CSV table of C-alpha atoms in Angstrom, one decimal:
chain,number,residue,atom,x,y,z
A,1,MET,CA,0.0,0.0,0.0
A,2,GLN,CA,2.8,2.4,0.9
A,3,GLU,CA,4.6,1.8,-2.5
A,4,ARG,CA,1.3,2.4,-4.4
A,5,GLN,CA,0.8,5.6,-2.5
A,6,ARG,CA,4.4,6.7,-3.3
A,7,LEU,CA,4.1,5.9,-7.0
A,8,ARG,CA,0.7,7.8,-7.2
A,9,TYR,CA,2.3,10.8,-5.5
A,10,VAL,CA,5.3,10.8,-7.9
A,11,ARG,CA,3.0,10.7,-11.0
A,12,GLU,CA,1.0,13.7,-9.6
A,13,MET,CA,4.3,15.6,-9.2
A,14,ALA,CA,5.0,15.3,-13.0
A,15,PRO,CA,5.5,18.7,-14.7
A,16,SER,CA,2.2,20.2,-15.7
A,17,THR,CA,0.5,23.5,-16.3
A,18,PRO,CA,0.2,25.2,-12.9
A,19,SER,CA,-3.3,25.1,-11.5
A,20,VAL,CA,-5.2,28.1,-10.2
A,21,ASP,CA,-4.0,29.2,-6.8
A,22,LYS,CA,-7.0,30.2,-4.6
A,23,SER,CA,-4.6,31.4,-1.9
A,24,SER,CA,-2.8,33.7,-4.3
A,25,PRO,CA,-3.7,37.4,-4.5
A,26,ASP,CA,-3.6,37.1,-8.3
A,27,ALA,CA,-6.2,34.4,-8.4
A,28,GLU,CA,-10.0,34.9,-8.3
A,29,PRO,CA,-11.4,36.2,-5.0
A,30,VAL,CA,-11.9,33.5,-2.3
A,31,THR,CA,-15.5,33.2,-1.2
A,32,ALA,CA,-17.2,31.0,1.3
A,33,ALA,CA,-18.3,28.8,-1.6
A,34,SER,CA,-14.9,28.5,-3.3
A,35,ARG,CA,-12.6,28.5,-0.2
A,36,GLY,CA,-10.7,25.3,-0.2
A,37,SER,CA,-11.8,24.3,-3.7
A,38,GLY,CA,-8.4,25.0,-5.2
A,39,ALA,CA,-4.9,23.8,-4.2
A,40,PRO,CA,-2.1,26.3,-4.0
A,41,THR,CA,0.4,26.0,-6.8
A,42,SER,CA,3.9,24.8,-6.1
A,43,GLY,CA,7.1,26.7,-6.9
A,44,ARG,CA,10.5,25.2,-7.5
A,45,VAL,CA,11.4,24.9,-3.8
A,46,GLU,CA,8.3,22.9,-3.1
A,47,ARG,CA,8.9,20.6,-6.2
A,48,LEU,CA,12.6,20.0,-5.2
A,49,MET,CA,11.3,18.7,-1.9
A,50,ARG,CA,8.6,16.6,-3.7
A,51,THR,CA,5.9,18.6,-2.0
A,52,ARG,CA,2.2,18.7,-2.9
A,53,LEU,CA,0.1,21.6,-1.6
A,54,ARG,CA,-3.6,21.6,-0.8
A,55,GLY,CA,-6.2,24.2,0.0
A,56,ALA,CA,-7.8,24.6,3.4
A,57,VAL,CA,-11.5,24.6,4.0
A,58,ASP,CA,-11.7,26.3,7.4
A,59,GLY,CA,-8.2,27.2,8.6
A,60,THR,CA,-9.3,27.3,12.3
A,61,VAL,CA,-9.2,23.5,12.7
A,62,PRO,CA,-6.5,21.0,11.9
A,63,GLU,CA,-6.5,20.1,8.2
A,64,CYS,CA,-4.1,18.3,5.9
A,65,THR,CA,-2.8,21.2,3.9
A,66,GLY,CA,0.1,19.5,2.1
A,67,SER,CA,2.3,16.5,1.8
A,68,MET,CA,5.8,15.4,0.7
A,69,VAL,CA,7.5,12.3,-0.4
A,70,THR,CA,10.8,11.4,1.3
A,71,GLY,CA,14.0,10.5,-0.4
A,72,VAL,CA,17.7,11.3,-0.6
A,73,TRP,CA,16.8,15.0,-0.5
A,74,CYS,CA,15.9,14.4,3.2
A,75,LEU,CA,19.5,13.7,4.1
A,76,ASP,CA,21.8,16.3,5.6
A,77,ARG,CA,25.5,16.9,5.0
A,78,GLU,CA,26.4,13.9,7.2
A,79,GLY,CA,24.1,11.6,5.3
A,80,ARG,CA,21.4,11.4,8.0
A,81,PRO,CA,17.7,12.1,7.7
A,82,THR,CA,16.7,15.6,8.7
A,83,GLY,CA,13.4,17.3,9.4
A,84,LEU,CA,14.9,20.5,7.8
A,85,THR,CA,13.7,19.2,4.5
A,86,ALA,CA,10.1,19.9,5.6
A,87,ALA,CA,10.8,23.6,6.4
A,88,SER,CA,9.4,24.8,3.0
A,89,LEU,CA,6.3,22.6,3.3
A,90,LEU,CA,5.5,23.8,6.8
A,91,ASP,CA,6.2,27.4,6.0
A,92,GLN,CA,3.8,27.3,3.1
A,93,THR,CA,1.0,25.3,4.8
A,94,LEU,CA,1.1,27.3,7.9
A,95,ALA,CA,0.3,30.4,5.8
A,96,THR,CA,-2.4,28.4,4.0
A,97,SER,CA,-4.3,28.1,7.2
A,98,ILE,CA,-4.0,31.8,7.9
A,99,ARG,CA,-5.4,32.6,4.5
A,100,ALA,CA,-8.3,30.2,4.9
A,101,ALA,CA,-9.2,31.7,8.2
A,102,ALA,CA,-9.0,35.2,6.9
A,103,PRO,CA,-9.3,35.4,3.1
A,104,GLU,CA,-8.7,39.2,3.2
A,105,LEU,CA,-5.1,38.6,4.2
A,106,THR,CA,-3.8,38.2,0.7
A,107,TRP,CA,-0.2,39.5,0.8
A,108,MET,CA,1.8,37.9,3.6
A,109,VAL,CA,5.4,37.1,4.6
A,110,THR,CA,6.8,34.9,7.3
A,111,THR,CA,8.3,36.9,10.2
A,112,GLU,CA,9.1,34.0,12.5
A,113,LEU,CA,9.2,30.3,12.2
A,114,GLN,CA,9.8,27.8,15.0
A,115,LEU,CA,10.5,24.2,14.3
A,116,ASN,CA,10.8,21.4,16.9
A,117,PHE,CA,12.3,18.2,15.5
A,118,LEU,CA,10.8,15.2,17.3
A,119,GLU,CA,12.1,12.3,15.2
A,120,PRO,CA,14.1,12.2,12.0
A,121,PRO,CA,11.8,11.5,9.0
A,122,PRO,CA,12.5,8.4,6.8
A,123,ALA,CA,14.2,8.8,3.5
A,124,ASP,CA,12.6,5.8,1.8
A,125,GLY,CA,9.7,7.1,-0.3
A,126,THR,CA,7.3,7.4,2.6
A,127,VAL,CA,4.7,10.2,2.2
A,128,LEU,CA,4.5,12.6,5.1
A,129,GLU,CA,1.6,15.0,5.7
A,130,ALA,CA,1.4,18.6,7.1
A,131,TRP,CA,-1.5,19.2,9.4
A,132,THR,CA,-2.0,22.9,10.2
A,133,ARG,CA,-4.5,25.4,11.8
A,134,SER,CA,-4.5,29.1,12.5
A,135,GLY,CA,-4.3,30.1,16.1
A,136,PHE,CA,-4.8,33.9,16.0
A,137,VAL,CA,-5.6,36.3,13.2
A,138,ASP,CA,-5.9,40.1,13.1
A,139,PRO,CA,-5.8,42.7,10.3
A,140,ARG,CA,-2.0,42.6,10.2
A,141,GLY,CA,-1.5,38.8,10.1
A,142,GLY,CA,-1.5,36.0,12.5
A,143,VAL,CA,0.0,32.8,14.0
A,144,SER,CA,-0.6,29.2,13.0
A,145,PHE,CA,0.4,25.8,14.3
A,146,GLY,CA,1.3,22.6,12.5
A,147,THR,CA,2.8,19.2,12.6
A,148,LEU,CA,4.4,16.8,10.1
A,149,ARG,CA,3.1,13.3,10.4
A,150,GLY,CA,3.8,9.9,8.9
A,151,PRO,CA,1.2,7.4,7.6
A,152,ASP,CA,1.3,5.7,10.9
A,153,GLY,CA,0.4,8.9,12.7
A,154,ARG,CA,3.9,9.4,14.1
A,155,GLU,CA,4.8,13.1,14.5
A,156,HIS,CA,8.2,14.2,13.1
A,157,VAL,CA,8.2,18.0,13.3
A,158,HIS,CA,6.1,20.6,15.2
A,159,ALA,CA,5.9,24.1,13.8
A,160,VAL,CA,4.7,27.6,14.7
A,161,GLY,CA,4.7,30.4,12.2
A,162,TRP,CA,4.0,34.1,12.5
A,163,PHE,CA,2.9,36.0,9.4
A,164,GLN,CA,2.5,39.7,8.5
A,165,THR,CA,0.8,41.4,5.7
A,166,VAL,CA,2.9,43.3,3.1
A,167,GLY,CA,2.6,45.2,-0.1
A,168,PRO,CA,1.7,43.5,-3.5
A,169,THR,CA,4.0,41.2,-5.4
A,170,PRO,CA,6.4,43.0,-7.8
A,171,ALA,CA,5.5,42.7,-11.5
A,172,GLY,CA,6.7,39.5,-13.1
A,173,ALA,CA,7.5,37.8,-9.8
A,174,LEU,CA,4.4,35.5,-9.9
A,175,ASP,CA,5.0,34.5,-13.6
A,176,HIS,CA,8.6,33.7,-12.7
A,177,PHE,CA,7.5,31.6,-9.8
A,178,HIS,CA,5.2,29.6,-12.0
A,179,ARG,CA,7.9,29.1,-14.7
A,180,MET,CA,10.3,27.8,-12.1
A,181,GLY,CA,7.7,25.5,-10.6
A,182,ALA,CA,7.0,23.9,-14.0
A,183,LEU,CA,10.7,22.9,-14.6
A,184,PRO,CA,11.2,19.1,-14.6
A,185,LEU,CA,13.0,17.2,-11.9
A,186,GLY,CA,16.2,15.7,-13.3
A,187,PRO,CA,19.0,13.5,-11.8
A,188,GLU,CA,20.7,16.6,-10.4
A,189,SER,CA,17.7,17.0,-8.0
A,190,ASP,CA,18.2,13.5,-6.5
A,191,VAL,CA,20.9,14.6,-4.1
A,192,ALA,CA,21.2,15.4,-0.4
A,193,LEU,CA,19.8,18.7,1.0
A,194,ASP,CA,23.1,20.5,1.2
A,195,LYS,CA,23.9,19.8,-2.5
A,196,LEU,CA,20.3,20.7,-3.5
A,197,LEU,CA,20.8,24.1,-2.0
A,198,GLY,CA,24.3,24.6,-3.5
A,199,MET,CA,26.0,24.8,0.0
A,200,ARG,CA,29.7,25.7,-0.1
A,201,CYS,CA,31.7,25.7,3.0
A,202,PRO,CA,34.9,27.8,3.6
A,203,PRO,CA,38.1,25.7,4.2
A,204,SER,CA,38.0,26.5,7.9
A,205,SER,CA,34.7,24.7,8.4
A,206,ALA,CA,36.2,21.3,7.8
A,207,ALA,CA,35.3,18.8,10.6
A,208,ASP,CA,38.8,18.8,12.2
A,209,GLY,CA,38.8,22.7,12.2
A,210,ARG,CA,35.5,23.3,13.9
A,211,PRO,CA,36.0,25.0,17.2
A,212,ALA,CA,34.4,23.6,20.4
A,213,ASN,CA,33.0,27.1,21.2
A,214,THR,CA,33.4,30.6,19.8
A,215,GLU,CA,33.3,34.0,21.4
A,216,GLY,CA,32.5,35.8,18.1
A,217,LEU,CA,30.7,35.0,14.8
A,218,LEU,CA,32.8,33.0,12.4
A,219,ARG,CA,32.3,32.7,8.6
A,220,GLY,CA,30.0,29.8,7.7
A,221,PRO,CA,28.8,28.3,4.4
A,222,ASP,CA,27.6,30.3,1.4
A,223,PHE,CA,24.6,29.6,-0.8
A,224,PRO,CA,24.3,30.8,-4.4
A,225,ALA,CA,21.7,33.1,-5.9
A,226,VAL,CA,19.4,30.6,-7.6
A,227,ASP,CA,16.3,32.1,-9.2
A,228,GLU,CA,14.7,28.7,-8.6
A,229,PHE,CA,14.5,29.5,-4.9
A,230,MET,CA,12.3,32.6,-5.4
A,231,ASN,CA,8.8,32.6,-3.9
A,232,ARG,CA,5.7,34.3,-5.5
A,233,ASN,CA,6.8,37.6,-3.9
A,234,GLY,CA,10.0,37.7,-5.8
A,235,THR,CA,12.3,37.0,-2.8
A,236,VAL,CA,14.1,33.9,-1.6
A,237,HIS,CA,11.7,31.4,-0.1
A,238,GLY,CA,11.6,31.5,3.7
A,239,GLY,CA,11.6,27.7,3.8
A,240,ALA,CA,14.9,27.7,1.8
A,241,ILE,CA,16.5,30.2,4.1
A,242,THR,CA,15.4,28.1,7.1
A,243,LYS,CA,17.2,25.0,5.6
A,244,MET,CA,20.3,27.1,5.0
A,245,ALA,CA,20.3,28.3,8.6
A,246,GLY,CA,20.0,24.8,9.9
A,247,LEU,CA,22.8,23.5,7.7
A,248,ALA,CA,25.0,26.4,8.7
A,249,ALA,CA,24.4,25.7,12.4
A,250,GLN,CA,25.2,22.0,11.9
A,251,ALA,CA,28.4,22.9,10.0
A,252,ALA,CA,29.6,25.0,13.0
A,253,ILE,CA,29.6,22.3,15.6
A,254,PRO,CA,32.3,19.7,16.1
A,255,VAL,CA,31.4,16.1,15.4
A,256,PRO,CA,28.0,16.9,14.0
A,257,GLN,CA,27.1,13.3,13.4
A,258,ASN,CA,27.0,12.9,17.2
A,259,PHE,CA,24.2,15.5,17.6
A,260,ASP,CA,20.6,15.8,16.3
A,261,LEU,CA,18.9,19.1,15.6
A,262,GLN,CA,16.4,19.6,18.4
A,263,SER,CA,14.9,22.9,17.5
A,264,LEU,CA,15.4,25.9,15.2
A,265,ARG,CA,13.9,29.4,15.6
A,266,MET,CA,14.0,31.7,12.6
A,267,VAL,CA,13.4,35.4,12.6
A,268,PHE,CA,13.1,37.0,9.1
A,269,LEU,CA,14.2,40.6,9.1
A,270,ARG,CA,14.6,41.7,5.5
A,271,PRO,CA,13.9,40.2,2.1
A,272,SER,CA,16.7,38.5,0.1
A,273,THR,CA,17.0,38.4,-3.7
A,274,GLY,CA,20.6,37.3,-4.0
A,275,PRO,CA,23.3,35.0,-2.7
A,276,ILE,CA,23.2,34.1,1.0
A,277,ALA,CA,26.3,34.3,3.2
A,278,THR,CA,26.3,33.0,6.8
A,279,ARG,CA,28.2,33.3,10.0
A,280,ALA,CA,27.7,31.4,13.2
A,281,ARG,CA,28.7,31.4,16.9
A,282,ILE,CA,28.5,28.5,19.3
A,283,ARG,CA,26.8,30.0,22.4
A,284,HIS,CA,27.0,26.8,24.6
A,285,THR,CA,28.7,23.5,24.6
A,286,GLY,CA,27.8,20.7,26.9
A,287,ARG,CA,27.2,17.0,27.2
A,288,SER,CA,23.5,17.4,26.6
A,289,LEU,CA,23.1,20.5,24.5
A,290,TYR,CA,24.8,22.6,21.8
A,291,ILE,CA,23.4,26.1,21.2
A,292,VAL,CA,24.4,27.9,18.0
A,293,ASP,CA,23.5,31.4,16.7
A,294,VAL,CA,23.4,32.0,13.0
A,295,GLU,CA,23.1,35.2,11.0
A,296,LEU,CA,22.3,35.2,7.3
A,297,PHE,CA,23.2,38.0,5.0
A,298,SER,CA,22.5,38.8,1.3
A,299,SER,CA,24.2,40.8,-1.3
A,300,ARG,CA,20.8,41.8,-2.7
A,301,THR,CA,17.8,42.8,-0.6
A,302,THR,CA,15.6,44.8,-3.0
A,303,PRO,CA,12.5,42.9,-4.2
A,304,GLY,CA,11.8,43.0,-7.9
A,305,ASN,CA,11.2,41.0,-11.0
A,306,PRO,CA,13.6,38.0,-10.8
A,307,ALA,CA,13.9,38.1,-14.6
A,308,THR,CA,15.7,41.5,-14.4
A,309,HIS,CA,18.4,40.3,-11.9
A,310,ALA,CA,21.9,40.1,-13.3
A,311,PRO,CA,23.3,36.6,-12.8
A,312,ASP,CA,25.9,36.2,-10.0
A,313,ASN,CA,29.2,34.6,-10.9
A,314,PHE,CA,29.0,32.2,-8.0
A,315,PRO,CA,31.3,31.2,-6.3
A,316,GLY,CA,33.4,34.0,-7.9
A,317,ALA,CA,31.0,36.6,-6.5
A,318,ASP,CA,32.4,38.3,-3.5
A,319,LEU,CA,29.9,37.8,-0.7
A,320,ASP,CA,32.1,39.5,1.9
A,321,LYS,CA,30.4,42.8,1.2
A,322,ALA,CA,27.1,41.3,2.3
A,323,PHE,CA,28.3,41.3,5.9
A,324,GLU,CA,28.5,45.1,5.7
A,325,SER,CA,24.7,45.3,5.7
A,326,LYS,CA,22.1,44.2,8.2
A,327,PRO,CA,21.3,40.5,8.3
A,328,VAL,CA,18.2,39.2,6.4
A,329,ALA,CA,17.5,36.6,9.0
A,330,GLN,CA,18.7,35.4,12.4
A,331,ALA,CA,18.4,31.9,13.8
A,332,GLN,CA,19.1,29.9,17.0
A,333,ALA,CA,19.6,26.2,16.7
A,334,ILE,CA,19.7,23.7,19.6
A,335,PHE,CA,21.3,20.3,19.3
A,336,ARG,CA,21.0,17.3,21.5
A,337,PRO,CA,23.0,14.0,21.6
A,338,ALA,CA,22.0,11.7,18.7
A,339,ARG,CA,19.8,8.8,19.5
């Protein structure tokens, strides 16, 4: 039964013309009759994670608002399954519940995302589901709660997301989002999460060079500017930035294979439309916990039409200048001993 479910899911993920997105501001207005009748369209980030999004009928009660099939893309840099892969699915589906509960909140961005990793997900083709509901909504946004579950009901990740209304999407951003989402998945997408995101570590981040603790922030991995990672607002997907932060935190600790990511709290400060540079600081080392702070910077922070962005010669592009500006996001990761 599980294999038939996986094969059906993969067939549904085959490239096709994007469907109408009832949760998108560019779609027809959502009414009481039409709410939940259309599934949100997927961008490239969702497709790389083999994600399928669904609409929500109510938004105030737990609903299955999306799912993902697991595979090699669920492995971290150490080759172990990681719940980080579900960050984009949970980021998107938490927002879906907010929109369903308050259809007038059309333009929204994530301001905070908290993920608690209960148990690593499998990487064997199992289909996991995101169940989400809104918790509080006002004219400026709201908060929603979610969980990632396996077919046996086992919970792998708990999530809390805060969202805020913003201005309309820049011209051309939504078209670019749909074009990227329609790209086929090739052999280059059947790789571990760090390779999928183009993660590049500085020489000092090798395993034998990682410090046990640090007083200041040290340079971490860089991530290229890939137009595929843009969301419908023309900025880098918050779920993708969350994965980058988690991988950067993991790269900072010594012997990362001996620790599991327990929780990750993201605060999104500014939009990013270019390459991402990171730096990290180990705040605490102990037998039972590691605490790592991560800051993420971008060489471009002005939203616009992705089609007009000049390509970056990565890794030749000098990302050092990105550190001269304010960070686009901050994160705190907590690790516990591996089970």
